[in-house]
Each structure stands twice: as structure tokens, then as C-alpha cells.
Amino acid sequence: MTRAEPLSECALCPRLVAFREQNQASFADWFNAPVPSFGDETARLAVVGLAPGLRGANRTGRPFTGDYAGHLLYSTLIKFGFAEGEYAERVDDGLKLKDCLITNAVRCVPPENKPLTAEIKSCRTYLAARLCAMPNLQAIVMLGRIAHDSTLHALKLKLAAHKFGHGAVHRPPDMPALFDSYHCSRYNTNTGALTTAMFEAVFSAVRSELR
Ligand code: SF4
């Protein structure tokens, strides 16, 4: 059975391994490895992102930590009771997740934040194992289309029957409820594609689901 968390030397994606080695040479004090999930696998909620940011999770070793995207995600999780403490862009900021686990569709940083289809597929074995190893899982938030598509594939669900759209909720039988959101990237928030209110509406719906 596939492990839910890849080994630090996972070599399934040659391009990403080469990028990792390049970053190890350039930034020796950075994490520069597959970023493990953050949170407890007994959680009822899983949040699936895209991939580590170069100077974010790839630098710090914790999903959505160290760059812009974490600000909106963690403040929203705190607001709806899925985290406590304060997010300060550091792994030692004391932030704790509550009933929530955060993972990524692709665990290694891709150049320009763009994983290839083959890389998404390779890393899906870990995503599927991660979700499968959450015994209490009742809800999944998928941040962006790549996270949406890869999660659906991981759960062996048809994309055509579960179309991505911000705020969409999918309820496949005998499975966790699936919540779509635009990714909380700086680009999406700067362009207004995703507002704080839009993002909070998704987690408000999740909180209603997980009373
Ligand atoms: Fe392995 Fe995933 Fe990294 Fe590819 S992206 S090398 S499958 S951990």
C-alpha cells in the first residue's frame, strides 16, 4: 500500500527532483523536499492545495507557510474554528489546526508553480493514500481546479459529473462532501477573482456541514 506521506528522497518526478537539487544547491538552509501534510489524520476536514510555493512551503516545510497564500487560508481557518493561534509565516509560530489537515496535490515545488500532468498523476498516489488514511474524513475543500481534478481522480469520481466552480458542493454517495474554491493565491486575490467574503463563504458552508 502506498504511503500517505512521501519519503524526502521521492524520485518519481525527474523534473521536480532536478529542481529540488538546484534549490538545495542555491538555498541550503531551505526545506527543499516533498512537503508533508500539516494536521492530524483523525481530522474531519481535509484542505487540498496545489503545490508548495518556492519561497513558501518549499522554504519552510509547512503547507501554505512563508508566502502570501497562507494569510487568507489560516485567518479563515481560525475564523471558522479549524485552527487556533496566530499565523506568522513560520513553522514555529505555534499555529495549530483543529479537526483539519492541509495537504497538496503535488508535494514538491514545481518551476513557476506549474506542475506537469504526469507529475500531478504521480503524486496522486500520495494524495489518494492521504485521504484514504483519514478515518473520520467528512469534508474536503479543494483549492483550485488542479486540486479539484486530482482529488476527484484520487477518489475515483467522474470529472464530468462534478464540475469545478467556486462555491460548488458535490455530494457523492458514501463519500466526504466536496467543496470547491478558487485558490487563495496572491494572483486571485489581487485580481479580485477571489475576495475574502467569497473564501469565507466556502468555509462557512464547511462549518455548517461539520457542526
Ligand atoms: Fe514524489 Fe510527489 Fe515529489 Fe513527484 S511531486 S517527486 S511524486 S513527492
Short mmCIF file of C-alpha atoms and ligand atoms in Angstrom, two decimals:
data_model
loop_
_atom_site.label_atom_id
_atom_site.label_comp_id
_atom_site.label_asym_id
_atom_site.label_seq_id
_atom_site.Cartn_x
_atom_site.Cartn_y
_atom_site.Cartn_z
CA MET A 1 0.00 0.00 0.00
CA THR A 2 1.28 3.48 -0.88
CA ARG A 3 2.45 5.63 1.99
CA ALA A 4 0.34 8.70 2.73
CA GLU A 5 3.44 10.88 3.05
CA PRO A 6 6.29 10.60 0.52
CA LEU A 7 9.85 9.98 1.60
CA SER A 8 12.08 13.05 1.41
CA GLU A 9 14.03 11.45 -1.43
CA CYS A 10 10.98 10.53 -3.55
CA ALA A 11 12.23 10.50 -7.14
CA LEU A 12 9.06 9.80 -9.14
CA CYS A 13 9.18 13.15 -10.97
CA PRO A 14 12.60 13.71 -12.63
CA ARG A 15 11.96 17.37 -13.47
CA LEU A 16 10.92 18.17 -9.89
CA VAL A 17 13.86 16.22 -8.46
CA ALA A 18 16.21 18.26 -10.65
CA PHE A 19 14.54 21.48 -9.47
CA ARG A 20 14.77 20.30 -5.85
CA GLU A 21 18.51 19.62 -6.25
CA GLN A 22 19.01 23.00 -7.86
CA ASN A 23 17.28 24.66 -4.91
CA GLN A 24 19.25 22.57 -2.42
CA ALA A 25 22.44 23.91 -4.00
CA SER A 26 21.21 27.51 -4.10
CA PHE A 27 19.35 27.67 -0.78
CA ALA A 28 20.97 25.13 1.51
CA ASP A 29 19.03 26.23 4.60
CA TRP A 30 15.60 25.81 2.99
CA PHE A 31 13.40 22.71 3.41
CA ASN A 32 13.73 21.70 -0.30
CA ALA A 33 11.88 18.34 -0.10
CA PRO A 34 8.37 16.96 -0.54
CA VAL A 35 6.28 18.98 1.92
CA PRO A 36 4.37 16.77 4.36
CA SER A 37 0.73 17.31 5.20
CA PHE A 38 0.01 19.57 8.18
CA GLY A 39 -2.55 18.48 10.78
CA ASP A 40 -3.94 15.35 12.34
CA GLU A 41 -5.14 12.47 10.18
CA THR A 42 -8.09 11.98 12.55
CA ALA A 43 -9.49 15.32 11.33
CA ARG A 44 -12.91 15.51 9.69
CA LEU A 45 -11.78 18.18 7.21
CA ALA A 46 -9.03 17.97 4.57
CA VAL A 47 -7.93 21.01 2.56
CA VAL A 48 -6.16 20.19 -0.71
CA GLY A 49 -3.94 22.84 -2.27
CA LEU A 50 -1.93 22.80 -5.47
CA ALA A 51 1.79 22.57 -4.64
CA PRO A 52 4.39 24.22 -2.39
CA GLY A 53 5.46 27.74 -3.33
CA LEU A 54 9.18 28.16 -3.94
CA ARG A 55 9.70 30.66 -1.14
CA GLY A 56 6.70 29.45 0.87
CA ALA A 57 6.24 25.82 1.86
CA ASN A 58 9.34 24.73 -0.06
CA ARG A 59 11.36 27.08 2.14
CA THR A 60 9.65 26.47 5.48
CA GLY A 61 8.41 22.86 5.14
CA ARG A 62 4.77 23.53 6.14
CA PRO A 63 1.93 23.90 3.61
CA PHE A 64 0.89 27.50 2.89
CA THR A 65 3.58 28.85 5.23
CA GLY A 66 6.04 31.56 4.34
CA ASP A 67 4.34 33.28 1.46
CA TYR A 68 1.16 35.22 0.77
CA ALA A 69 -1.35 32.38 0.28
CA GLY A 70 -1.20 31.36 3.94
CA HIS A 71 -2.57 34.65 5.22
CA LEU A 72 -6.05 34.25 3.82
CA LEU A 73 -6.18 30.49 4.38
CA TYR A 74 -5.07 30.49 8.00
CA SER A 75 -7.06 33.57 9.03
CA THR A 76 -10.14 31.91 7.54
CA LEU A 77 -9.45 28.58 9.25
CA ILE A 78 -9.06 30.42 12.58
CA LYS A 79 -12.28 32.37 11.99
CA PHE A 80 -14.29 29.19 11.45
CA GLY A 81 -12.69 27.21 14.27
CA PHE A 82 -10.45 24.95 12.17
CA ALA A 83 -7.24 26.45 13.58
CA GLU A 84 -6.10 28.31 16.66
CA GLY A 85 -3.21 30.62 17.41
CA GLU A 86 -1.66 33.11 15.07
CA TYR A 87 -0.19 32.61 11.63
CA ALA A 88 3.19 34.32 11.39
CA GLU A 89 4.67 32.76 8.21
CA ARG A 90 6.92 30.49 10.29
CA VAL A 91 6.68 26.82 11.26
CA ASP A 92 7.37 27.80 14.88
CA ASP A 93 4.53 30.32 15.06
CA GLY A 94 2.54 27.96 17.30
CA LEU A 95 -0.44 27.77 14.92
CA LYS A 96 -2.44 24.57 15.46
CA LEU A 97 -5.05 23.04 13.20
CA LYS A 98 -8.28 21.78 14.79
CA ASP A 99 -10.15 18.94 13.13
CA CYS A 100 -8.39 19.90 9.88
CA LEU A 101 -5.49 18.61 7.80
CA ILE A 102 -3.87 20.50 4.91
CA THR A 103 -2.14 18.74 2.06
CA ASN A 104 -1.20 19.43 -1.55
CA ALA A 105 -1.99 17.70 -4.83
CA VAL A 106 1.73 17.88 -5.65
CA ARG A 107 4.20 17.71 -2.77
CA CYS A 108 7.32 19.09 -4.47
CA VAL A 109 7.69 22.67 -5.64
CA PRO A 110 7.24 22.93 -9.42
CA PRO A 111 9.00 25.59 -11.50
CA GLU A 112 6.74 28.64 -11.91
CA ASN A 113 4.05 26.94 -9.79
CA LYS A 114 3.09 24.80 -12.79
CA PRO A 115 3.23 21.03 -12.32
CA LEU A 116 3.02 18.85 -15.42
CA THR A 117 0.13 16.46 -15.90
CA ALA A 118 2.44 13.48 -15.35
CA GLU A 119 3.70 15.00 -12.08
CA ILE A 120 0.17 15.58 -10.80
CA LYS A 121 -0.64 11.99 -11.68
CA SER A 122 2.48 10.59 -9.98
CA CYS A 123 1.87 12.50 -6.77
CA ARG A 124 -1.81 11.50 -6.78
CA THR A 125 -0.80 8.16 -5.32
CA TYR A 126 0.14 10.04 -2.14
CA LEU A 127 -2.98 12.21 -2.23
CA ALA A 128 -5.20 9.14 -2.57
CA ALA A 129 -3.36 7.37 0.24
CA ARG A 130 -3.51 10.51 2.40
CA LEU A 131 -7.28 10.85 2.04
CA CYS A 132 -7.81 7.11 2.42
CA ALA A 133 -5.87 7.17 5.71
CA MET A 134 -8.24 9.72 7.31
CA PRO A 135 -10.80 7.55 9.13
CA ASN A 136 -13.11 10.43 10.13
CA LEU A 137 -13.00 12.39 6.89
CA GLN A 138 -16.34 14.09 6.15
CA ALA A 139 -15.42 17.15 4.05
CA ILE A 140 -12.72 18.13 1.56
CA VAL A 141 -12.03 21.67 0.37
CA MET A 142 -10.27 21.71 -3.00
CA LEU A 143 -8.37 24.91 -3.73
CA GLY A 144 -8.39 25.44 -7.47
CA ARG A 145 -9.07 23.29 -10.47
CA ILE A 146 -5.93 21.16 -10.28
CA ALA A 147 -6.68 20.24 -6.66
CA HIS A 148 -10.30 19.58 -7.65
CA ASP A 149 -9.42 17.36 -10.60
CA SER A 150 -6.73 15.41 -8.78
CA THR A 151 -8.91 14.85 -5.72
CA LEU A 152 -11.75 13.56 -7.90
CA HIS A 153 -9.36 11.20 -9.68
CA ALA A 154 -7.96 10.10 -6.31
CA LEU A 155 -11.49 9.27 -5.15
CA LYS A 156 -12.27 7.57 -8.48
CA LEU A 157 -15.07 10.03 -9.27
CA LYS A 158 -16.01 11.29 -12.74
CA LEU A 159 -14.98 14.88 -13.54
CA ALA A 160 -17.94 15.34 -15.87
CA ALA A 161 -20.37 14.66 -13.04
CA HIS A 162 -18.63 17.05 -10.63
CA LYS A 163 -17.76 20.27 -12.43
CA PHE A 164 -15.42 22.74 -10.77
CA GLY A 165 -16.86 26.08 -9.73
CA HIS A 166 -16.16 28.36 -6.82
CA GLY A 167 -18.66 27.58 -4.07
CA ALA A 168 -19.83 24.36 -5.69
CA VAL A 169 -20.54 21.47 -3.31
CA HIS A 170 -20.52 17.89 -4.54
CA ARG A 171 -22.09 15.09 -2.55
CA PRO A 172 -21.09 11.72 -3.99
CA PRO A 173 -22.80 8.86 -2.14
CA ASP A 174 -20.93 7.35 0.80
CA MET A 175 -18.09 9.83 0.45
CA PRO A 176 -16.99 13.09 2.07
CA ALA A 177 -18.75 16.25 0.87
CA LEU A 178 -16.54 18.05 -1.65
CA PHE A 179 -16.28 21.86 -1.59
CA ASP A 180 -14.74 23.82 -4.47
CA SER A 181 -12.92 27.11 -4.01
CA TYR A 182 -10.72 29.28 -6.13
CA HIS A 183 -7.15 29.03 -4.88
CA CYS A 184 -6.22 31.66 -2.29
CA SER A 185 -3.17 32.80 -4.29
CA ARG A 186 -1.96 36.36 -4.39
CA TYR A 187 -2.88 36.48 -8.08
CA ASN A 188 -6.50 35.52 -7.44
CA THR A 189 -6.92 37.94 -4.55
CA ASN A 190 -5.10 40.80 -6.27
CA THR A 191 -7.23 40.48 -9.39
CA GLY A 192 -10.44 40.22 -7.37
CA ALA A 193 -11.19 36.75 -8.73
CA LEU A 194 -11.31 35.67 -5.08
CA THR A 195 -12.41 38.01 -2.30
CA THR A 196 -12.21 37.37 1.42
CA ALA A 197 -16.00 37.14 1.51
CA MET A 198 -16.04 34.52 -1.26
CA PHE A 199 -13.41 32.45 0.51
CA GLU A 200 -15.09 32.72 3.90
CA ALA A 201 -18.40 31.62 2.36
CA VAL A 202 -16.82 28.29 1.44
CA PHE A 203 -15.57 27.64 4.97
CA SER A 204 -18.84 28.84 6.46
CA ALA A 205 -20.54 26.11 4.42
CA VAL A 206 -17.97 23.59 5.62
CA ARG A 207 -18.56 24.62 9.22
CA SER A 208 -22.30 24.10 8.73
CA GLU A 209 -21.52 20.63 7.43
CA LEU A 210 -19.24 19.79 10.36
CA ARG A 211 -21.20 21.01 13.35
FE1 SF4 B 1 7.41 12.30 -5.44
FE2 SF4 B 1 5.22 13.84 -5.40
FE3 SF4 B 1 7.63 14.95 -5.37
FE4 SF4 B 1 6.72 13.75 -7.59
S1 SF4 B 1 5.87 15.60 -6.63
S2 SF4 B 1 8.78 13.56 -6.72
S3 SF4 B 1 5.53 12.04 -6.71
S4 SF4 B 1 6.75 13.65 -3.77
#
